[in-house]
mmCIF file of C-alpha atoms and ligand atoms in Angstrom:
data_model
loop_
_atom_site.group_PDB
_atom_site.id
_atom_site.type_symbol
_atom_site.label_atom_id
_atom_site.label_comp_id
_atom_site.label_asym_id
_atom_site.label_seq_id
_atom_site.Cartn_x
_atom_site.Cartn_y
_atom_site.Cartn_z
ATOM 1 C CA PRO T 1 7.029 28.352 7.241
ATOM 2 C CA ALA T 2 10.842 27.350 7.682
ATOM 3 C CA VAL T 3 11.141 22.775 7.850
ATOM 4 C CA PRO T 4 13.039 21.470 9.463
ATOM 5 C CA ALA T 5 15.890 19.452 7.014
ATOM 6 C CA PRO T 6 16.082 15.941 6.960
ATOM 7 C CA ASP T 7 18.092 14.202 9.222
ATOM 8 C CA LEU T 8 19.978 11.807 6.867
ATOM 9 C CA GLU T 9 21.889 10.025 9.947
ATOM 10 C CA GLY T 10 18.638 9.443 11.183
ATOM 11 C CA VAL T 11 17.511 7.904 7.943
ATOM 12 C CA THR T 12 20.836 5.814 7.306
ATOM 13 C CA ALA T 13 20.772 4.275 11.248
ATOM 14 C CA ALA T 14 16.619 3.216 10.338
ATOM 15 C CA LEU T 15 17.637 1.396 7.379
ATOM 16 C CA ASN T 16 20.719 -0.060 8.923
ATOM 17 C CA ALA T 17 18.337 -0.805 11.656
ATOM 18 C CA ALA T 18 16.496 -3.051 9.287
ATOM 19 C CA MET T 19 19.007 -5.125 7.770
ATOM 20 C CA ALA T 20 20.324 -5.711 11.974
ATOM 21 C CA ASN T 21 16.815 -7.054 12.022
ATOM 22 C CA GLY T 22 17.057 -9.602 8.637
ATOM 23 C CA ALA T 23 16.809 -7.649 5.812
ATOM 24 C CA PRO T 24 19.186 -8.420 2.810
ATOM 25 C CA GLY T 25 18.685 -4.343 2.590
ATOM 26 C CA ALA T 26 16.620 -1.373 2.459
ATOM 27 C CA MET T 27 16.751 2.449 0.625
ATOM 28 C CA ALA T 28 14.623 5.410 1.435
ATOM 29 C CA ARG T 29 13.999 8.926 -0.703
ATOM 30 C CA PHE T 30 12.931 12.169 -0.163
ATOM 31 C CA THR T 31 11.621 14.653 -2.137
ATOM 32 C CA GLY T 32 11.537 18.278 -0.402
ATOM 33 C CA PRO T 33 12.357 22.046 -0.852
ATOM 34 C CA ASP T 34 16.046 21.156 -1.086
ATOM 35 C CA GLY T 35 15.048 18.427 -3.213
ATOM 36 C CA VAL T 36 15.825 14.491 -3.552
ATOM 37 C CA ARG T 37 17.977 12.754 -1.246
ATOM 38 C CA THR T 38 18.497 9.023 -1.271
ATOM 39 C CA ARG T 39 20.132 6.228 1.167
ATOM 40 C CA THR T 40 20.423 2.469 0.242
ATOM 41 C CA VAL T 41 21.769 0.048 2.227
ATOM 42 C CA GLY T 42 22.448 -3.795 1.503
ATOM 43 C CA VAL T 43 21.863 -5.914 -1.618
ATOM 44 C CA ARG T 44 18.598 -5.687 -3.728
ATOM 45 C CA ASP T 45 19.710 -9.361 -4.921
ATOM 46 C CA ARG T 46 21.466 -11.918 -2.260
ATOM 47 C CA VAL T 47 22.620 -14.385 -5.124
ATOM 48 C CA SER T 48 24.200 -11.784 -7.337
ATOM 49 C CA GLY T 49 25.500 -9.266 -4.367
ATOM 50 C CA GLU T 50 23.827 -6.281 -6.387
ATOM 51 C CA ALA T 51 23.642 -3.689 -4.541
ATOM 52 C CA MET T 52 20.398 -2.003 -3.024
ATOM 53 C CA ASP T 53 19.284 0.874 -5.651
ATOM 54 C CA THR T 54 16.529 3.278 -5.550
ATOM 55 C CA ARG T 55 16.436 3.014 -9.237
ATOM 56 C CA ALA T 56 14.600 -1.091 -8.763
ATOM 57 C CA ARG T 57 11.523 -1.457 -8.369
ATOM 58 C CA PHE T 58 9.156 -3.550 -5.934
ATOM 59 C CA ARG T 59 6.169 -4.876 -5.152
ATOM 60 C CA ILE T 60 4.399 -1.686 -2.670
ATOM 61 C CA GLY T 61 1.753 -4.084 -1.458
ATOM 62 C CA SER T 62 -0.703 -2.060 0.625
ATOM 63 C CA VAL T 63 -0.222 1.134 -0.472
ATOM 64 C CA SER T 64 -1.631 0.110 -3.827
ATOM 65 C CA LYS T 65 -4.764 0.277 -1.280
ATOM 66 C CA THR T 66 -4.447 4.417 -1.812
ATOM 67 C CA PHE T 67 -4.219 4.497 -5.619
ATOM 68 C CA SER T 68 -6.942 1.718 -5.926
ATOM 69 C CA SER T 69 -8.759 4.517 -3.558
ATOM 70 C CA VAL T 70 -7.880 7.755 -5.471
ATOM 71 C CA VAL T 71 -9.289 5.703 -8.462
ATOM 72 C CA LEU T 72 -12.643 5.244 -6.911
ATOM 73 C CA LEU T 73 -12.582 8.462 -5.428
ATOM 74 C CA GLN T 74 -12.529 9.886 -8.749
ATOM 75 C CA LEU T 75 -15.195 8.146 -10.215
ATOM 76 C CA VAL T 76 -17.376 9.603 -6.885
ATOM 77 C CA ASP T 77 -16.550 13.212 -8.474
ATOM 78 C CA GLU T 78 -17.741 12.131 -11.580
ATOM 79 C CA GLY T 79 -21.202 10.619 -10.047
ATOM 80 C CA ARG T 80 -20.564 7.576 -11.137
ATOM 81 C CA LEU T 81 -20.883 5.917 -8.274
ATOM 82 C CA GLU T 82 -21.663 7.410 -4.054
ATOM 83 C CA LEU T 83 -19.647 6.664 -1.075
ATOM 84 C CA ASP T 84 -23.200 6.173 1.096
ATOM 85 C CA ALA T 85 -24.441 3.464 -0.621
ATOM 86 C CA PRO T 86 -25.002 0.177 -0.513
ATOM 87 C CA VAL T 87 -22.312 -1.606 -2.459
ATOM 88 C CA ASN T 88 -25.056 -4.105 -3.591
ATOM 89 C CA ARG T 89 -26.325 -1.454 -5.782
ATOM 90 C CA TYR T 90 -23.442 -1.765 -7.655
ATOM 91 C CA LEU T 91 -22.726 -5.134 -7.580
ATOM 92 C CA PRO T 92 -26.028 -6.847 -6.899
ATOM 93 C CA GLY T 93 -26.392 -9.871 -4.455
ATOM 94 C CA LEU T 94 -22.662 -9.210 -3.777
ATOM 95 C CA LEU T 95 -22.278 -8.830 -0.261
ATOM 96 C CA PRO T 96 -24.784 -10.554 2.496
ATOM 97 C CA ASP T 97 -25.313 -7.240 4.016
ATOM 98 C CA GLU T 98 -26.982 -3.972 2.359
ATOM 99 C CA ARG T 99 -26.506 -2.315 4.897
ATOM 100 C CA ILE T 100 -22.598 -2.358 3.459
ATOM 101 C CA THR T 101 -21.687 1.118 1.555
ATOM 102 C CA VAL T 102 -18.706 2.007 -0.423
ATOM 103 C CA ARG T 103 -17.479 4.159 2.145
ATOM 104 C CA HIS T 104 -16.829 1.449 4.823
ATOM 105 C CA LEU T 105 -14.794 -0.664 2.611
ATOM 106 C CA LEU T 106 -12.614 2.811 2.076
ATOM 107 C CA THR T 107 -12.378 3.173 5.600
ATOM 108 C CA HIS T 108 -12.061 -0.903 7.095
ATOM 109 C CA ARG T 109 -15.335 -0.375 8.561
ATOM 110 C CA SER T 110 -17.729 -2.926 6.699
ATOM 111 C CA GLY T 111 -16.993 -6.112 8.582
ATOM 112 C CA LEU T 112 -16.065 -8.436 5.799
ATOM 113 C CA ALA T 113 -13.328 -10.585 7.442
ATOM 114 C CA ASP T 114 -9.489 -10.568 5.683
ATOM 115 C CA TYR T 115 -9.398 -14.117 4.304
ATOM 116 C CA THR T 116 -5.013 -13.561 4.076
ATOM 117 C CA ASP T 117 -5.267 -14.052 7.863
ATOM 118 C CA GLN T 118 -5.923 -17.997 7.134
ATOM 119 C CA MET T 119 -4.418 -17.807 3.715
ATOM 120 C CA PHE T 120 -0.882 -16.975 5.843
ATOM 121 C CA ALA T 121 -1.349 -18.570 9.010
ATOM 122 C CA ARG T 122 1.984 -20.599 7.932
ATOM 123 C CA THR T 123 3.675 -18.206 6.187
ATOM 124 C CA VAL T 124 5.773 -20.465 3.583
ATOM 125 C CA PRO T 125 3.340 -22.958 3.184
ATOM 126 C CA GLY T 126 0.770 -20.292 3.002
ATOM 127 C CA PHE T 127 2.552 -18.386 0.596
ATOM 128 C CA GLU T 128 3.986 -21.328 -1.858
ATOM 129 C CA ALA T 129 0.325 -22.254 -2.252
ATOM 130 C CA VAL T 130 -1.136 -19.257 -3.737
ATOM 131 C CA ARG T 131 2.505 -17.728 -4.956
ATOM 132 C CA ASN T 132 0.722 -18.711 -8.888
ATOM 133 C CA ARG T 133 -2.407 -19.161 -8.396
ATOM 134 C CA VAL T 134 -5.017 -17.017 -9.983
ATOM 135 C CA PHE T 135 -8.023 -16.047 -8.147
ATOM 136 C CA SER T 136 -10.888 -13.938 -9.294
ATOM 137 C CA PRO T 137 -12.116 -11.683 -7.197
ATOM 138 C CA GLN T 138 -15.295 -13.107 -6.427
ATOM 139 C CA GLU T 139 -13.510 -16.003 -4.851
ATOM 140 C CA LEU T 140 -11.381 -14.037 -2.782
ATOM 141 C CA VAL T 141 -14.586 -12.456 -1.379
ATOM 142 C CA GLY T 142 -16.116 -15.640 -0.979
ATOM 143 C CA LEU T 143 -13.154 -16.583 1.265
ATOM 144 C CA SER T 144 -14.230 -14.103 3.855
ATOM 145 C CA LEU T 145 -18.181 -15.004 3.471
ATOM 146 C CA ALA T 146 -17.120 -17.789 5.184
ATOM 147 C CA LEU T 147 -15.819 -16.050 7.917
ATOM 148 C CA PRO T 148 -17.894 -14.450 10.666
ATOM 149 C CA ARG T 149 -18.501 -10.868 10.167
ATOM 150 C CA THR T 150 -15.968 -8.534 12.456
ATOM 151 C CA THR T 151 -18.255 -6.315 13.520
ATOM 152 C CA GLU T 152 -21.928 -4.536 12.380
ATOM 153 C CA PRO T 153 -21.466 -2.068 9.187
ATOM 154 C CA GLY T 154 -19.734 1.224 9.904
ATOM 155 C CA ALA T 155 -19.438 0.239 13.735
ATOM 156 C CA ALA T 156 -15.552 -0.147 14.170
ATOM 157 C CA TYR T 157 -12.111 0.391 11.938
ATOM 158 C CA LYS T 158 -11.129 -3.271 11.554
ATOM 159 C CA TYR T 159 -8.327 -3.476 8.775
ATOM 160 C CA SER T 160 -9.228 -6.019 5.957
ATOM 161 C CA ASN T 161 -7.700 -6.780 1.991
ATOM 162 C CA THR T 162 -11.287 -8.208 1.190
ATOM 163 C CA ASN T 163 -12.647 -4.242 1.746
ATOM 164 C CA PHE T 164 -10.331 -3.492 -1.841
ATOM 165 C CA VAL T 165 -10.735 -6.443 -3.376
ATOM 166 C CA VAL T 166 -14.369 -5.176 -3.833
ATOM 167 C CA VAL T 167 -13.067 -1.669 -4.004
ATOM 168 C CA GLY T 168 -11.708 -3.471 -7.546
ATOM 169 C CA MET T 169 -14.617 -5.113 -8.233
ATOM 170 C CA LEU T 170 -16.559 -1.407 -8.214
ATOM 171 C CA ILE T 171 -13.858 0.078 -10.365
ATOM 172 C CA GLU T 172 -14.323 -2.325 -12.487
ATOM 173 C CA LYS T 173 -17.785 -3.121 -12.673
ATOM 174 C CA THR T 174 -18.374 1.226 -12.878
ATOM 175 C CA THR T 175 -16.264 1.487 -16.095
ATOM 176 C CA GLY T 176 -16.516 -1.352 -18.418
ATOM 177 C CA THR T 177 -12.305 -1.662 -18.002
ATOM 178 C CA SER T 178 -9.861 -3.453 -16.064
ATOM 179 C CA LEU T 179 -8.401 -2.348 -13.121
ATOM 180 C CA ALA T 180 -5.088 -2.026 -14.844
ATOM 181 C CA ARG T 181 -6.183 0.505 -17.430
ATOM 182 C CA GLN T 182 -8.193 2.620 -15.158
ATOM 183 C CA TYR T 183 -4.841 2.864 -12.740
ATOM 184 C CA GLU T 184 -3.119 3.412 -16.566
ATOM 185 C CA ARG T 185 -5.922 6.281 -17.321
ATOM 186 C CA ARG T 186 -5.863 8.340 -14.211
ATOM 187 C CA VAL T 187 -2.376 7.662 -12.023
ATOM 188 C CA ILE T 188 -0.192 6.470 -13.939
ATOM 189 C CA LYS T 189 0.105 8.189 -17.445
ATOM 190 C CA PRO T 190 -1.367 11.537 -16.063
ATOM 191 C CA LEU T 191 1.567 11.103 -13.238
ATOM 192 C CA ASN T 192 4.187 9.634 -16.294
ATOM 193 C CA LEU T 193 4.506 7.611 -13.615
ATOM 194 C CA ARG T 194 7.338 5.634 -15.418
ATOM 195 C CA HIS T 195 8.091 2.322 -13.697
ATOM 196 C CA THR T 196 5.027 1.943 -12.145
ATOM 197 C CA SER T 197 2.352 -1.070 -13.200
ATOM 198 C CA TYR T 198 -0.035 -3.089 -13.001
ATOM 199 C CA VAL T 199 0.236 -6.245 -14.283
ATOM 200 C CA HIS T 200 -1.508 -9.309 -11.915
ATOM 201 C CA PRO T 201 -1.166 -12.127 -12.624
ATOM 202 C CA GLU T 202 2.135 -11.960 -14.587
ATOM 203 C CA THR T 203 4.747 -12.970 -11.598
ATOM 204 C CA ARG T 204 7.649 -11.483 -12.402
ATOM 205 C CA ILE T 205 8.496 -7.778 -12.054
ATOM 206 C CA GLN T 206 9.862 -5.868 -15.277
ATOM 207 C CA GLY T 207 12.480 -4.209 -15.728
ATOM 208 C CA GLN T 208 15.587 -3.221 -13.256
ATOM 209 C CA HIS T 209 13.528 -4.866 -9.232
ATOM 210 C CA VAL T 210 14.561 -5.587 -5.949
ATOM 211 C CA ARG T 211 14.430 -9.613 -5.469
ATOM 212 C CA GLY T 212 12.236 -9.905 -2.102
ATOM 213 C CA TYR T 213 12.829 -12.931 0.750
ATOM 214 C CA LEU T 214 10.617 -13.933 3.005
ATOM 215 C CA HIS T 215 11.707 -15.424 6.615
ATOM 216 C CA PRO T 216 10.143 -18.579 7.536
ATOM 217 C CA ASP T 217 8.161 -18.509 10.609
ATOM 218 C CA GLU T 218 10.632 -21.091 11.937
ATOM 219 C CA GLU T 219 13.476 -19.491 13.801
ATOM 220 C CA GLY T 220 16.784 -19.948 11.392
ATOM 221 C CA ALA T 221 15.557 -21.453 8.641
ATOM 222 C CA PRO T 222 16.673 -19.992 5.011
ATOM 223 C CA LEU T 223 15.209 -16.829 3.476
ATOM 224 C CA VAL T 224 12.951 -17.791 0.744
ATOM 225 C CA ASP T 225 13.123 -15.870 -2.487
ATOM 226 C CA SER T 226 9.796 -14.559 -2.738
ATOM 227 C CA THR T 227 10.188 -12.138 -5.778
ATOM 228 C CA GLU T 228 8.430 -13.662 -8.433
ATOM 229 C CA GLN T 229 4.050 -14.359 -7.865
ATOM 230 C CA THR T 230 0.629 -13.638 -9.163
ATOM 231 C CA VAL T 231 -0.151 -11.220 -5.950
ATOM 232 C CA SER T 232 -3.547 -12.831 -7.269
ATOM 233 C CA TRP T 233 -4.460 -12.735 -3.581
ATOM 234 C CA ALA T 234 -4.433 -9.475 -3.204
ATOM 235 C CA GLN T 235 -5.395 -7.844 -6.577
ATOM 236 C CA ALA T 236 -6.466 -3.979 -5.937
ATOM 237 C CA ALA T 237 -5.615 -4.804 -1.982
ATOM 238 C CA GLY T 238 -2.022 -5.211 -2.594
ATOM 239 C CA ALA T 239 -0.433 -5.966 -5.881
ATOM 240 C CA VAL T 240 0.401 -2.762 -7.536
ATOM 241 C CA ILE T 241 4.294 -1.992 -8.314
ATOM 242 C CA SER T 242 6.812 0.939 -8.002
ATOM 243 C CA ASP T 243 9.655 2.566 -7.228
ATOM 244 C CA PRO T 244 10.975 5.238 -4.685
ATOM 245 C CA ALA T 245 10.347 8.236 -7.086
ATOM 246 C CA ASP T 246 7.039 7.185 -8.516
ATOM 247 C CA LEU T 247 5.822 6.785 -5.062
ATOM 248 C CA ASN T 248 6.814 10.390 -3.768
ATOM 249 C CA THR T 249 5.765 11.249 -7.165
ATOM 250 C CA PHE T 250 2.198 9.870 -6.347
ATOM 251 C CA THR T 251 2.190 10.833 -2.567
ATOM 252 C CA THR T 252 2.719 14.722 -3.649
ATOM 253 C CA ALA T 253 0.554 14.942 -6.429
ATOM 254 C CA LEU T 254 -1.988 13.300 -4.482
ATOM 255 C CA MET T 255 -1.641 16.207 -1.268
ATOM 256 C CA ARG T 256 -1.037 18.630 -3.704
ATOM 257 C CA GLY T 257 -4.737 18.183 -5.211
ATOM 258 C CA ARG T 258 -3.704 17.038 -8.490
ATOM 259 C CA LEU T 259 -5.762 13.643 -8.737
ATOM 260 C CA LEU T 260 -8.931 14.729 -6.543
ATOM 261 C CA SER T 261 -11.134 17.449 -6.615
ATOM 262 C CA PRO T 262 -10.759 19.880 -2.888
ATOM 263 C CA ARG T 263 -13.977 17.746 -1.482
ATOM 264 C CA MET T 264 -13.267 14.531 -2.396
ATOM 265 C CA MET T 265 -9.377 15.713 -0.843
ATOM 266 C CA ASP T 266 -11.205 16.828 2.270
ATOM 267 C CA ALA T 267 -13.005 13.347 2.254
ATOM 268 C CA MET T 268 -10.137 11.191 1.519
ATOM 269 C CA THR T 269 -8.087 12.967 4.419
ATOM 270 C CA THR T 270 -11.205 13.063 7.049
ATOM 271 C CA VAL T 271 -9.293 10.149 9.382
ATOM 272 C CA THR T 272 -10.551 8.552 12.679
ATOM 273 C CA PRO T 273 -7.546 6.936 14.782
ATOM 274 C CA THR T 274 -6.779 3.553 14.633
ATOM 275 C CA ASP T 275 -4.121 2.732 17.609
ATOM 276 C CA ALA T 276 -5.059 3.834 21.415
ATOM 277 C CA ALA T 277 -2.551 5.766 21.249
ATOM 278 C CA GLN T 278 -4.343 8.113 19.180
ATOM 279 C CA THR T 279 -0.996 8.617 16.668
ATOM 280 C CA ARG T 280 -2.041 6.226 13.454
ATOM 281 C CA PHE T 281 -5.578 7.023 11.952
ATOM 282 C CA TYR T 282 -7.229 5.898 8.628
ATOM 283 C CA GLY T 283 -9.027 8.003 6.184
ATOM 284 C CA LEU T 284 -10.784 6.388 3.011
ATOM 285 C CA GLY T 285 -7.363 4.377 1.687
ATOM 286 C CA LEU T 286 -5.512 6.800 3.399
ATOM 287 C CA ARG T 287 -3.243 6.654 6.437
ATOM 288 C CA ARG T 288 -2.239 9.464 8.625
ATOM 289 C CA TYR T 289 0.776 9.102 10.723
ATOM 290 C CA ASP T 290 1.118 11.991 13.600
ATOM 291 C CA LEU T 291 4.671 12.513 14.365
ATOM 292 C CA SER T 292 6.499 13.435 16.888
ATOM 293 C CA CYS T 293 7.420 16.438 16.363
ATOM 294 C CA GLY T 294 3.610 17.433 15.214
ATOM 295 C CA THR T 295 3.899 16.861 12.031
ATOM 296 C CA GLN T 296 1.274 14.858 10.070
ATOM 297 C CA VAL T 297 2.168 13.025 6.920
ATOM 298 C CA TYR T 298 -0.603 11.255 4.951
ATOM 299 C CA GLY T 299 0.230 7.967 3.000
ATOM 300 C CA HIS T 300 0.352 4.061 3.124
ATOM 301 C CA THR T 301 2.506 0.767 4.344
ATOM 302 C CA GLY T 302 2.832 -1.955 2.331
ATOM 303 C CA THR T 303 3.369 -5.993 3.569
ATOM 304 C CA VAL T 304 3.781 -8.210 0.977
ATOM 305 C CA GLN T 305 6.263 -11.159 0.442
ATOM 306 C CA GLY T 306 9.596 -9.754 0.627
ATOM 307 C CA PHE T 307 8.617 -6.280 0.298
ATOM 308 C CA TYR T 308 8.184 -4.065 3.616
ATOM 309 C CA THR T 309 7.023 -0.852 1.982
ATOM 310 C CA TYR T 310 6.523 3.062 3.454
ATOM 311 C CA ALA T 311 4.952 6.084 1.145
ATOM 312 C CA PHE T 312 4.477 9.035 2.734
ATOM 313 C CA ALA T 313 4.152 12.990 2.930
ATOM 314 C CA THR T 314 2.628 16.678 4.383
ATOM 315 C CA ARG T 315 -0.252 17.750 3.801
ATOM 316 C CA ASP T 316 1.003 20.018 1.336
ATOM 317 C CA GLY T 317 2.675 17.913 -0.603
ATOM 318 C CA ARG T 318 6.308 19.994 -0.063
ATOM 319 C CA ARG T 319 7.978 16.754 1.309
ATOM 320 C CA ALA T 320 7.331 13.065 1.249
ATOM 321 C CA LEU T 321 9.419 9.577 2.072
ATOM 322 C CA SER T 322 9.508 6.781 0.772
ATOM 323 C CA ALA T 323 11.456 3.457 2.257
ATOM 324 C CA MET T 324 11.667 -0.123 1.020
ATOM 325 C CA ALA T 325 13.683 -3.249 3.180
ATOM 326 C CA ASN T 326 13.471 -6.432 0.776
ATOM 327 C CA THR T 327 12.264 -8.701 3.528
ATOM 328 C CA SER T 328 8.932 -9.968 5.453
ATOM 329 C CA ASN T 329 7.115 -11.591 8.260
ATOM 330 C CA ARG T 330 9.443 -9.811 10.606
ATOM 331 C CA GLY T 331 7.807 -7.224 12.754
ATOM 332 C CA ALA T 332 10.716 -5.061 13.929
ATOM 333 C CA VAL T 333 12.078 -5.148 10.446
ATOM 334 C CA ASN T 334 8.991 -3.457 9.807
ATOM 335 C CA THR T 335 9.028 -1.404 12.619
ATOM 336 C CA VAL T 336 12.478 0.208 12.602
ATOM 337 C CA LEU T 337 12.035 0.448 8.611
ATOM 338 C CA GLY T 338 9.440 3.149 9.909
ATOM 339 C CA GLY T 339 11.715 5.196 11.644
ATOM 340 C CA THR T 340 12.727 7.073 8.620
ATOM 341 C CA LEU T 341 9.309 9.003 8.573
ATOM 342 C CA GLU T 342 10.580 10.671 12.000
ATOM 343 C CA ALA T 343 13.758 11.459 10.655
ATOM 344 C CA ALA T 344 13.239 12.785 7.752
ATOM 345 C CA PHE T 345 9.960 14.910 8.337
ATOM 346 C CA CYS T 346 11.161 15.547 12.001
ATOM 347 C CA GLY T 347 14.812 16.057 11.459
ATOM 348 C CA LYS T 348 17.706 15.889 13.876
ATOM 349 C CA PRO T 349 16.496 15.846 17.410
ATOM 350 C CA ALA T 350 17.031 18.919 19.595
ATOM 351 C CA LYS T 351 19.892 18.236 21.558
HETATM 352 C C1 REX K 1 0.146 -4.312 6.731
HETATM 353 C C2 REX K 1 -0.096 -3.919 5.650
HETATM 354 N N1 REX K 1 -0.839 -4.502 4.773
HETATM 355 C C3 REX K 1 -1.097 -5.186 2.895
HETATM 356 O O1 REX K 1 0.371 -4.761 2.360
HETATM 357 C C4 REX K 1 -1.327 -6.255 2.425
HETATM 358 C C5 REX K 1 -1.388 -6.391 1.129
HETATM 359 N N2 REX K 1 -0.857 -7.570 2.834
HETATM 360 C C6 REX K 1 -1.616 -8.627 4.124
HETATM 361 O O2 REX K 1 -2.463 -8.073 4.604
HETATM 362 C C7 REX K 1 -0.348 -9.231 4.871
HETATM 363 C C8 REX K 1 -0.196 -10.757 3.689
HETATM 364 C C9 REX K 1 0.867 -11.513 4.767
HETATM 365 C C10 REX K 1 1.976 -11.228 4.133
HETATM 366 C C11 REX K 1 3.087 -11.947 5.126
HETATM 367 N N3 REX K 1 2.806 -12.361 6.883
HETATM 368 C C12 REX K 1 2.620 -13.701 7.387
HETATM 369 O O3 REX K 1 2.611 -14.153 6.175
HETATM 370 C C13 REX K 1 1.970 -13.776 8.723
HETATM 371 N N4 REX K 1 1.829 -15.512 8.622
HETATM 372 C C14 REX K 1 4.264 -11.514 5.331
HETATM 373 O O4 REX K 1 5.027 -10.679 6.134
HETATM 374 O O5 REX K 1 5.282 -11.637 3.944
HETATM 375 C C15 REX K 1 -0.594 -2.681 5.495
HETATM 376 O O6 REX K 1 -1.614 -2.012 5.238
HETATM 377 O O7 REX K 1 0.474 -1.919 5.845
#
């Protein structure tokens, strides 16, 4: 069936709105039946003035969660661990509640508190305190377990980075190798994602990249260049680096069934609502957005100091959009950047 052409003026308007709300720059890449369309606004580097460039890499934040979920679900497909088994069967003694299962982690229904709420309660001091730190995943889980659980296991959706730190531990324990190696072997190499990497705890972004700028909490305070950091506070929950082309390759390949069995794709895309309006949903390490034109898109959003990211595709994998603005701690920027989804997937609003 014919699909609406992307509204590229609408995409550009959303990117300009991101700048108007405080992003030094923004960009989007749409892949569809009529080929690739890219749009860029502003700068990727405020000092050099170099223009935003869709060939530049950046930190994708929680879009990493979908990479981690794919790796874990491949291990489930291979029978090496079970979705409804207790996490403690594979990581004995890690969690204080045997009822928390692998599936609870992937659906944010474990009840494990998110340590980043406290870690980044004060945005810049919190960031400066950890930007060069290297944490073990056990340390991060320890930070979470020092806080009260947020729900009984399975009872409710409550987003928490802790869940995917544990997913990373499950991947390393089950395979006996590093997370980086598993991303490489199971996703990056097979899809030839040449600008995607997991280099934790290296702080630099290799190759041509976007510099990210963090808004302090104090109105009017100067932006903080947050480009170099270990992202050790996030690891499997947020430390992957990629670029717009690789993200579209990843989401379309995922939706076309190139990474997981049909059975596992069904499990991954079985969602529950996360908002009252019931337009936002979460499956297994995967978000679903139901757009105004009825199109449902699957993928993930990302927020890491200096970078907001959206990476989504249609269920048939025929259309994909990735968008990024190089700032953070500015909710309005994140919201308007999300406007690229409606423009790209729903096209020009009917006259
Ligand atoms: C929400 C998003 N989650 C992620 O991408 C994960 C990796 N990021 C976070 O949990 C945000 C950490 C604080 C960011 C900081 N905020 C503060 O410091 C607030 N005081 C910032 O905005 O840079 C997602 O799933 O879409």
